[in-house]
Coordinates of C-alpha atoms in Angstrom, one line a residue:
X914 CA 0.0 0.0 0.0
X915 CA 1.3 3.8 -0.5
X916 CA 3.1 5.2 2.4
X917 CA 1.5 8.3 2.9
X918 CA 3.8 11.0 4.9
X919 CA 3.2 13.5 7.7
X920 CA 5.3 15.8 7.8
X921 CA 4.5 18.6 11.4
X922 CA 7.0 21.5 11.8
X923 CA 7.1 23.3 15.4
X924 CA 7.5 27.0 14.8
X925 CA 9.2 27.9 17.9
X926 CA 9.9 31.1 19.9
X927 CA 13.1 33.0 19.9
X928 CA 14.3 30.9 22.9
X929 CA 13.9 27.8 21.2
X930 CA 16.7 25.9 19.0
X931 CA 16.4 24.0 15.6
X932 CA 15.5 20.3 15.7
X933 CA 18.4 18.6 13.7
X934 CA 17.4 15.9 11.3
X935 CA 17.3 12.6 12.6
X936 CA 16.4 10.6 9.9
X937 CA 17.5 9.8 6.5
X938 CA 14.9 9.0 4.5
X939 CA 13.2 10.7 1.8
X940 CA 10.3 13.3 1.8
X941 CA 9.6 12.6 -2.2
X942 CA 6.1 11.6 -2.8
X943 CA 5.3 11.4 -6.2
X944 CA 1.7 11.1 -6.1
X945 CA 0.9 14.0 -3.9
X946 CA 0.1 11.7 -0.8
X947 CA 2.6 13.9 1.5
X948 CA 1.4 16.5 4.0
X949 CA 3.3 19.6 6.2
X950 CA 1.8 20.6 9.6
X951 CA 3.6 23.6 10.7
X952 CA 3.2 24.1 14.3
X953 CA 3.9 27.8 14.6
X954 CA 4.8 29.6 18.3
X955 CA 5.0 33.4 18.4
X956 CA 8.3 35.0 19.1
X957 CA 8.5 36.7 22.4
X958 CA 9.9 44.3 20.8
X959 CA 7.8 50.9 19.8
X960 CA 8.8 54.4 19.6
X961 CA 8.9 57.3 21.9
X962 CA 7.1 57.8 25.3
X963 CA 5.1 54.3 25.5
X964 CA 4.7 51.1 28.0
X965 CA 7.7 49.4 29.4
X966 CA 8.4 46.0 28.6
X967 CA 9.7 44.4 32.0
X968 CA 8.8 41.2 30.9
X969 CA 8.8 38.8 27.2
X970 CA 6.6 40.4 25.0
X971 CA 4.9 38.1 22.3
X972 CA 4.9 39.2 18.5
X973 CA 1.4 39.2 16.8
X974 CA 0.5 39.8 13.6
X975 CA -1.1 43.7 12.7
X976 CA -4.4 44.2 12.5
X977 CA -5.8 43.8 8.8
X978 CA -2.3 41.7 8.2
X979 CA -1.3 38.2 7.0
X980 CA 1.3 35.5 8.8
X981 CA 2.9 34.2 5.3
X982 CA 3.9 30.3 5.2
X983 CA 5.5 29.1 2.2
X984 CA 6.2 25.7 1.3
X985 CA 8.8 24.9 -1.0
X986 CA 7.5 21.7 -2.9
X987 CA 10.1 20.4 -4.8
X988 CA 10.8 23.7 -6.8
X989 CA 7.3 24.7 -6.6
X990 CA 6.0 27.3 -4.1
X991 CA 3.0 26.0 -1.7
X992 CA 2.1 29.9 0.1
X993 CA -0.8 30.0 2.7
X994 CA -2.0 32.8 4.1
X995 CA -3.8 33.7 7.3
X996 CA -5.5 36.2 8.3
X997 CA -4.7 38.1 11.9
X998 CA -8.0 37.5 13.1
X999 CA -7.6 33.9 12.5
X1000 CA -4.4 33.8 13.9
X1001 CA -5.5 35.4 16.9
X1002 CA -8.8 33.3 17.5
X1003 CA -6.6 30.0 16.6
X1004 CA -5.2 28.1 19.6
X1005 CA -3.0 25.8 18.2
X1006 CA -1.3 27.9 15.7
X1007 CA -0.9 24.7 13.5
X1008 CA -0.8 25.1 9.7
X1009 CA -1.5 22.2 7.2
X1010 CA -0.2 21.6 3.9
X1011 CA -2.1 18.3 2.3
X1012 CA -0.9 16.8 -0.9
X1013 CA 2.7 17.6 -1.1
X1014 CA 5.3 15.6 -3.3
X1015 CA 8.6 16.7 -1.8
X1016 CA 9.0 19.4 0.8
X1017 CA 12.0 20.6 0.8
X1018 CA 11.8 24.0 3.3
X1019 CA 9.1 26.2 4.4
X1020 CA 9.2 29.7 6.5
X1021 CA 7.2 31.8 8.1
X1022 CA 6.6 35.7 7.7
X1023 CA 4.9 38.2 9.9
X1024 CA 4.6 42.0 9.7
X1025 CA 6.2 41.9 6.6
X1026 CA 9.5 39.9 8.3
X1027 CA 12.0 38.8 5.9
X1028 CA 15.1 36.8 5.7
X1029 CA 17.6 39.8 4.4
X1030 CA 17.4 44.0 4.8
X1031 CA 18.5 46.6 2.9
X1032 CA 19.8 50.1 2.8
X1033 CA 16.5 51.0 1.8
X1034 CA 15.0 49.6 5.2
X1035 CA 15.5 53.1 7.2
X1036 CA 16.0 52.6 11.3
X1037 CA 13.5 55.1 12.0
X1038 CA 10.7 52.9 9.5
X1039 CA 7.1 52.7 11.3
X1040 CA 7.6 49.0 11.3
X1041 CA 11.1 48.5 12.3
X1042 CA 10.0 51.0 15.7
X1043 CA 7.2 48.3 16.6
X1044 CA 7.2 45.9 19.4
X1045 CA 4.3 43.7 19.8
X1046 CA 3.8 44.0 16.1
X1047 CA 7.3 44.0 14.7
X1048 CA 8.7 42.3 11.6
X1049 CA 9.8 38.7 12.0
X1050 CA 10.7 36.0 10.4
X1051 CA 11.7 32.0 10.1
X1052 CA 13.0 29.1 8.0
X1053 CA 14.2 25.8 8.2
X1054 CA 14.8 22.9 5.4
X1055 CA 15.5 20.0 8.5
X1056 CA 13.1 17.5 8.7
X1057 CA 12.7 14.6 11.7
X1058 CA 10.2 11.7 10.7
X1059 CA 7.9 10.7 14.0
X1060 CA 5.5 7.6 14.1
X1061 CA 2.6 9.4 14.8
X1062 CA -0.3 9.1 11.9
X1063 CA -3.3 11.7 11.4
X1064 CA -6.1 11.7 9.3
X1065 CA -6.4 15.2 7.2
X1066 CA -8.8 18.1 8.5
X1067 CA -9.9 21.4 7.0
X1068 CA -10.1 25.0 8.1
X1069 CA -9.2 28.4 8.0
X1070 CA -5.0 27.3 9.0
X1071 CA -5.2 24.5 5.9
X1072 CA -4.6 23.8 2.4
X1073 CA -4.9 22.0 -0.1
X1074 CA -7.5 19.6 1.3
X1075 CA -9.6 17.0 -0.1
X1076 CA -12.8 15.9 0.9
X1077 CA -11.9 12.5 -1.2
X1078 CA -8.8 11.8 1.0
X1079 CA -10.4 12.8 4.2
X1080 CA -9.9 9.2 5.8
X1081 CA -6.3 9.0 4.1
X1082 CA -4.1 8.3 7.4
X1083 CA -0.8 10.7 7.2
X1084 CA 1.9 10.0 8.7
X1085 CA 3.8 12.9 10.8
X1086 CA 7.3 14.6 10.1
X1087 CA 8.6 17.0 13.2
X1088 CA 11.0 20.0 12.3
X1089 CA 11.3 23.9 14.3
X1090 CA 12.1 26.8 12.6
X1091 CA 13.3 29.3 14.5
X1092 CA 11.5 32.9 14.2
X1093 CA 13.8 35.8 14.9
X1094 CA 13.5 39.5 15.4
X1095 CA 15.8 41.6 13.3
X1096 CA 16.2 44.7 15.7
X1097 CA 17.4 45.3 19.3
X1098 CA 15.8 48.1 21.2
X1099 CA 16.7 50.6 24.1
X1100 CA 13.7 51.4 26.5
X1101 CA 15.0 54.5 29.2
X1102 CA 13.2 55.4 32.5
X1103 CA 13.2 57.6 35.2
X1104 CA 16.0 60.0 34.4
X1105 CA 16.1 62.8 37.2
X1106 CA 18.0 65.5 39.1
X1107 CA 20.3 64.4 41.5
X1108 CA 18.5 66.0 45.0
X1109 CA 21.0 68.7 47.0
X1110 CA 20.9 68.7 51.0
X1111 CA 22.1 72.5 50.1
X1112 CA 24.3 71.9 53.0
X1113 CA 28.2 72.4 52.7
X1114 CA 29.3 72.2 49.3
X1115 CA 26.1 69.6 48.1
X1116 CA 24.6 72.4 46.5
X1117 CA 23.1 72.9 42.8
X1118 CA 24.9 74.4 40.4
X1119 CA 22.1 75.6 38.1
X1120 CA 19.2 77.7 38.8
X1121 CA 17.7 77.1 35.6
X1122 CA 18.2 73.7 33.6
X1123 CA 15.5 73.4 30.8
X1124 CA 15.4 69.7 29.4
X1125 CA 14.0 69.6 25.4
X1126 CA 14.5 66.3 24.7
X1127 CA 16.2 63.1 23.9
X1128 CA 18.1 61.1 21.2
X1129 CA 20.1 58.4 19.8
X1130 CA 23.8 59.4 18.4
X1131 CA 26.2 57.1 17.1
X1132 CA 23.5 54.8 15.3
X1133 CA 23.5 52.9 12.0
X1134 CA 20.7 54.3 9.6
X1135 CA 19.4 51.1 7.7
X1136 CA 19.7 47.4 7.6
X1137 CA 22.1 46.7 5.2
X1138 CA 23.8 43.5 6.1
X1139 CA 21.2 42.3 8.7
X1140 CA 20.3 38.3 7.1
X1141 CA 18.3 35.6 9.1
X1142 CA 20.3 32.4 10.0
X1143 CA 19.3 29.6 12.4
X1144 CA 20.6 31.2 15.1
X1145 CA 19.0 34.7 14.5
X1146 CA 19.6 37.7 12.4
X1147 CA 23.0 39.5 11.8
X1148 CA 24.6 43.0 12.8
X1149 CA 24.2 45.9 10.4
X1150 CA 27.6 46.7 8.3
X1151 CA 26.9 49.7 8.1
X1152 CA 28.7 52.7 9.6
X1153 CA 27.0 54.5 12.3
X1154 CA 25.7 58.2 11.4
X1155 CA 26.9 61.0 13.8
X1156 CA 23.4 62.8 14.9
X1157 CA 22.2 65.5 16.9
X1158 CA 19.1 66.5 18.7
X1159 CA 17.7 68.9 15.8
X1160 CA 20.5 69.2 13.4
X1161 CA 21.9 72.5 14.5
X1162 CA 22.9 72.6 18.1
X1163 CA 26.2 69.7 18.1
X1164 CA 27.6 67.7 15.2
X1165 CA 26.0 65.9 12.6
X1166 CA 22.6 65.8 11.4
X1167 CA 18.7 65.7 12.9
X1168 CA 18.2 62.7 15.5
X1169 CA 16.2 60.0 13.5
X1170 CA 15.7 58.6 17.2
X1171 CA 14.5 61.3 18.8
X1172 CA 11.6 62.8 21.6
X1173 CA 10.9 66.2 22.2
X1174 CA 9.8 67.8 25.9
X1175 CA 7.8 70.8 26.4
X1176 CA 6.5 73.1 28.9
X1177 CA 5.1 72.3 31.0
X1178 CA 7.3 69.3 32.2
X1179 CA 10.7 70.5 30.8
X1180 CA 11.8 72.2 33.9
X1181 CA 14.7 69.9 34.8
X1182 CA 15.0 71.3 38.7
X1183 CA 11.5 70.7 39.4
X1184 CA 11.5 68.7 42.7
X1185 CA 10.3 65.2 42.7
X1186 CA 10.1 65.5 38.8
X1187 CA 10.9 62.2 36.2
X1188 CA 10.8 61.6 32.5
X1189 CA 8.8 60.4 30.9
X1190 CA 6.4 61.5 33.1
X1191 CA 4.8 58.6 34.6
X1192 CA 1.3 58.2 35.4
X1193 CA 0.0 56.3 38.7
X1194 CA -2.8 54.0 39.5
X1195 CA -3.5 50.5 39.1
X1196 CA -2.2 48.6 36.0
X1197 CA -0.6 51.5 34.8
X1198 CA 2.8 50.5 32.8
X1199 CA 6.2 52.2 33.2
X1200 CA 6.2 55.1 30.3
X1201 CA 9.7 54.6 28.5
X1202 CA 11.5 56.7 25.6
X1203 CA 12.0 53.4 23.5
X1204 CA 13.7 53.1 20.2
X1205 CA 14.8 50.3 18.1
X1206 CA 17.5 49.7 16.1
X1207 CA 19.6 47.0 14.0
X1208 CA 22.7 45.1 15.7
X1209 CA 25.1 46.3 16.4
X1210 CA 28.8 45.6 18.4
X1211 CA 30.4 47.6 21.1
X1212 CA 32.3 49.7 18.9
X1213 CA 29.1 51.0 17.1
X1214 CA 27.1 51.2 20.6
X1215 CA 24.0 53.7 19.9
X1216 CA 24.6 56.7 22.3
X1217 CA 21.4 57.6 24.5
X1218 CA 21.7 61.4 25.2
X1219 CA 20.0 63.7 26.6
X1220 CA 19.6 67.8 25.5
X1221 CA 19.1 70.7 27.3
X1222 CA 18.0 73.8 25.5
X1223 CA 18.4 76.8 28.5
X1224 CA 20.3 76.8 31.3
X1225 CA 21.6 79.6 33.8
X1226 CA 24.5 79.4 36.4
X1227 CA 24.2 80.1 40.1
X1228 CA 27.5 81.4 40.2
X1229 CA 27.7 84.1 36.7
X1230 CA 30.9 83.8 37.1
X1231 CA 31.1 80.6 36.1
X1232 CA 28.7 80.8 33.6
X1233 CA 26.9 77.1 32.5
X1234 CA 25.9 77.7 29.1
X1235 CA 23.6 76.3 26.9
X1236 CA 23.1 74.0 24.9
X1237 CA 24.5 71.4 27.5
X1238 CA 24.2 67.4 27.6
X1239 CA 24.2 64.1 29.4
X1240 CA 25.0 60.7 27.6
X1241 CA 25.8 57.3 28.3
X1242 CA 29.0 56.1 28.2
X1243 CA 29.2 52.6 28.3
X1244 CA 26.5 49.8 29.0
X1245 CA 27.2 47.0 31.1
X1246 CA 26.2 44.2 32.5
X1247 CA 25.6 43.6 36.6
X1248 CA 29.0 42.1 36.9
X1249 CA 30.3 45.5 35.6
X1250 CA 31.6 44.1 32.0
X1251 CA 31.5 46.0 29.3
X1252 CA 28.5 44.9 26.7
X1253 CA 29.9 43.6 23.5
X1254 CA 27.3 44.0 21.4
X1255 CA 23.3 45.1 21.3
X1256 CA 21.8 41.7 20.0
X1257 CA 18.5 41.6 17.7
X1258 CA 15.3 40.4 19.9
X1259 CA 16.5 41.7 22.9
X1260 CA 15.5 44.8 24.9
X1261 CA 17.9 47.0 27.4
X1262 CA 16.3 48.7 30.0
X1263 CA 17.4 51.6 32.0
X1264 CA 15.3 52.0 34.8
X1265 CA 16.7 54.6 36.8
X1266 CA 18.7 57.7 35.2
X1267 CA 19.5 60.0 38.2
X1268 CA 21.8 62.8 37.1
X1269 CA 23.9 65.1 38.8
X1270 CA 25.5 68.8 37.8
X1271 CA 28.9 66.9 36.5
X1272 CA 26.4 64.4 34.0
X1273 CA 25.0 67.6 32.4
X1274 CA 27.9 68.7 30.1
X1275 CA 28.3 71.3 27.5
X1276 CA 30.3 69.3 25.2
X1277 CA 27.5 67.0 22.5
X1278 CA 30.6 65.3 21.3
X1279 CA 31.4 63.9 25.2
X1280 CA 35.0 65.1 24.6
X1281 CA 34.3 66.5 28.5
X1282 CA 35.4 63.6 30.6
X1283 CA 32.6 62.9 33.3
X1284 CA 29.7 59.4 34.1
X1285 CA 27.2 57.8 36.2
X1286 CA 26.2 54.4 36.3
X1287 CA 22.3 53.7 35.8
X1288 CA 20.3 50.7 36.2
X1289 CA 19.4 48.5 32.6
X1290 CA 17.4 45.6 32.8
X1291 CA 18.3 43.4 29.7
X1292 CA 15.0 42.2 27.8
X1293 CA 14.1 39.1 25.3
X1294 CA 11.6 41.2 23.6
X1295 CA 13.2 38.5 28.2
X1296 CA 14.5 40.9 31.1
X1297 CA 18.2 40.5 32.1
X1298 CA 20.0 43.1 34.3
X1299 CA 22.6 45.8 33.1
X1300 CA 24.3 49.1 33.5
X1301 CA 25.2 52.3 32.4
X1302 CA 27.9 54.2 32.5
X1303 CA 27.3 58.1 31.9
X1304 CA 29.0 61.2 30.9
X1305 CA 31.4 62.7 33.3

């Protein structure tokens, strides 16, 4: 009798690794009795002042978008489709392909994920700054045979079924593809004014600090380079673009990266002030200045800074004048090494920012050696702890 083959593939998260190939034996079926069940699990990454992320956040599909699956066939292209309301109302997030000769890979696409970026992909994209809905993408030609047998079913997650072959049994292949997220992202919280006793020598330096805003330096504009593999997406080769806060106060040109403060909440010395300004009550998330952007390694860290448009001096003698600064040095981890790279799929959170008069500098280039250390908590878009290391 034919030997009719089942072939499942687990679509796992971004913690999950690829199931090797166990087996040798073929996946040709020449009279289109072979079927691919593609088990698919979400990923577990948004611009400006929005909610923290202290914990895995899962990847969905956009409203009014599509999860692609294609399955190569032998040389021919099997694509499915599915709708986000389907995706969202099904529980098993298991795709069939029925009547397949000879599979050969299959990946999955969502929010427009892809396996390679381009120049033309900029940073600043409204897709690349997502989180819950940003690009990803997976693929995998490894395929493990199981002895488990099913008999073919229809919906809105299937194709190519037959009502004729509906008591056919199938026998089941296992395989994972590995979904990755081709951006890191930087999520920074509660940056503050250092409070002075005003006793001794602990006293302020400014009477008035105006804060305007905050940027990314230092970062690579577009994805050139960036290519899924097994084991997640690539750096950017690019070279990083020197920016500034609005093109004309510091070197370089306009922050793509960038959030502006206004009056009423820009007035840096306000006591017991925080930004972003946070909102209480129950169930209300941690507001974050968040930005994404493609790998990178040390040596092309992003640089978080922060701009002040006015400023006066206590002393007018030594005057304080504006524009002035604050940046991060370095970022490192809780055992106080350096980070050597910003990886895709993760998040780093800085929870705590609090500055004193020697962070706020007049230099944007940080050529003015000051620094304090803040608080990052490392996320998987999963949480790990890290630190900061400011401007001196």
């Amino acid at each position: 009798m034919k030997f009719n083959k089942f072939f499942m593939l687990a679509m796992a998260g971004l913690a999950m690794t690829a199931c090797s190939s166990d087996d040798e034996m073929g996946t040709q079926f020449p009279n289109g009795n072979g079927a691919v069940s593609i088990r698919i699990v979400n990923p577990a990454m948004s611009r400006a002042v929005v909610d923290g992320h202290d914990k895995a956040v899962i990847v969905t599909p956009a409203v009014g978008s599509d999860v692609t699956v294609i399955l190569m066939d032998g040389d021919t292209p099997r694509e499915l489709k599915i709708s986000a309301e389907n995706w969202r109302v099904a529980q098993s997030k298991v795709v069939t392909f029925w009547g397949v000769t000879n599979p050969t890979s299959v990946s999955v696409a969502m929010n427009n994920g892809r396996a390679e970026y381009t120049d033309t992909d900029a940073v600043n994209g409204e897709n690349v700054q997502k989180v819950e809905n940003v690009p990803v993408y997976g693929a995998t030609s490894d395929f493990t045979l199981t002895e488990q047998v099913k008999n073919p079913s229809d919906g809105n997650m299937q194709d190519g079924y037959l009502e004729a072959n509906k008591d056919t049994k199938y026998q089941m292949y296992t395989a994972t593809v590995k979904m990755a997220i081709p951006v890191a992202r930087l999520e920074v919280s509660g940056i503050k004014h250092v409070t002075h006793t005003r006793e001794g020598d602990d006293n302020c330096k400014y009477q008035k600090l105006t804060i305007a805003g905050v940027y990314l330096d230092n970062v690579i504009a577009n994805g050139a380079g960036v290519k899924y593999a097994a084991n997640g997406y690539s750096e950017a080769n690019g070279t990083p673009t020197d920016y500034c806060f609005d093109g004309t106060n510091g070197t370089g040109v306009a922050a793509l990266l960038k959030d502006e403060i206004v009056a009423p909440d820009n007035d840096f010395l306000a006591a017991g002030a925080e930004w972003p300004k946070q909102t209480t009550g129950e169930g209300v998330k941690t507001q974050v200045f968040g930005y994404n952007f493609f790998g990178c390694k040390s040596t092309n860290m992003p640089k978080f800074k922060i701009y002040f448009s006015d400023s006066k001096s206590v002393d007018e003698s030594k005057p304080l004048p504006a524009p002035r600064y604050a940046m991060i040095t370095k970022y490192k981890n809780t055992e106080g090494d350096v980070l050597p790279a910003f990886e895709p799929g993760k998040i780093y959170r800085i929870t705590e920012a609090v500055l004193s008069d020697q962070n706020i500098i007049g230099d944007e280039g940080g050529n003015t050696t000051f620094g304090v250390e803040v608080t990052v908590i490392e996320a998987e878009w999963q949480p790990v702890n890290i630190t900061a290391e400011w401007q001196d």
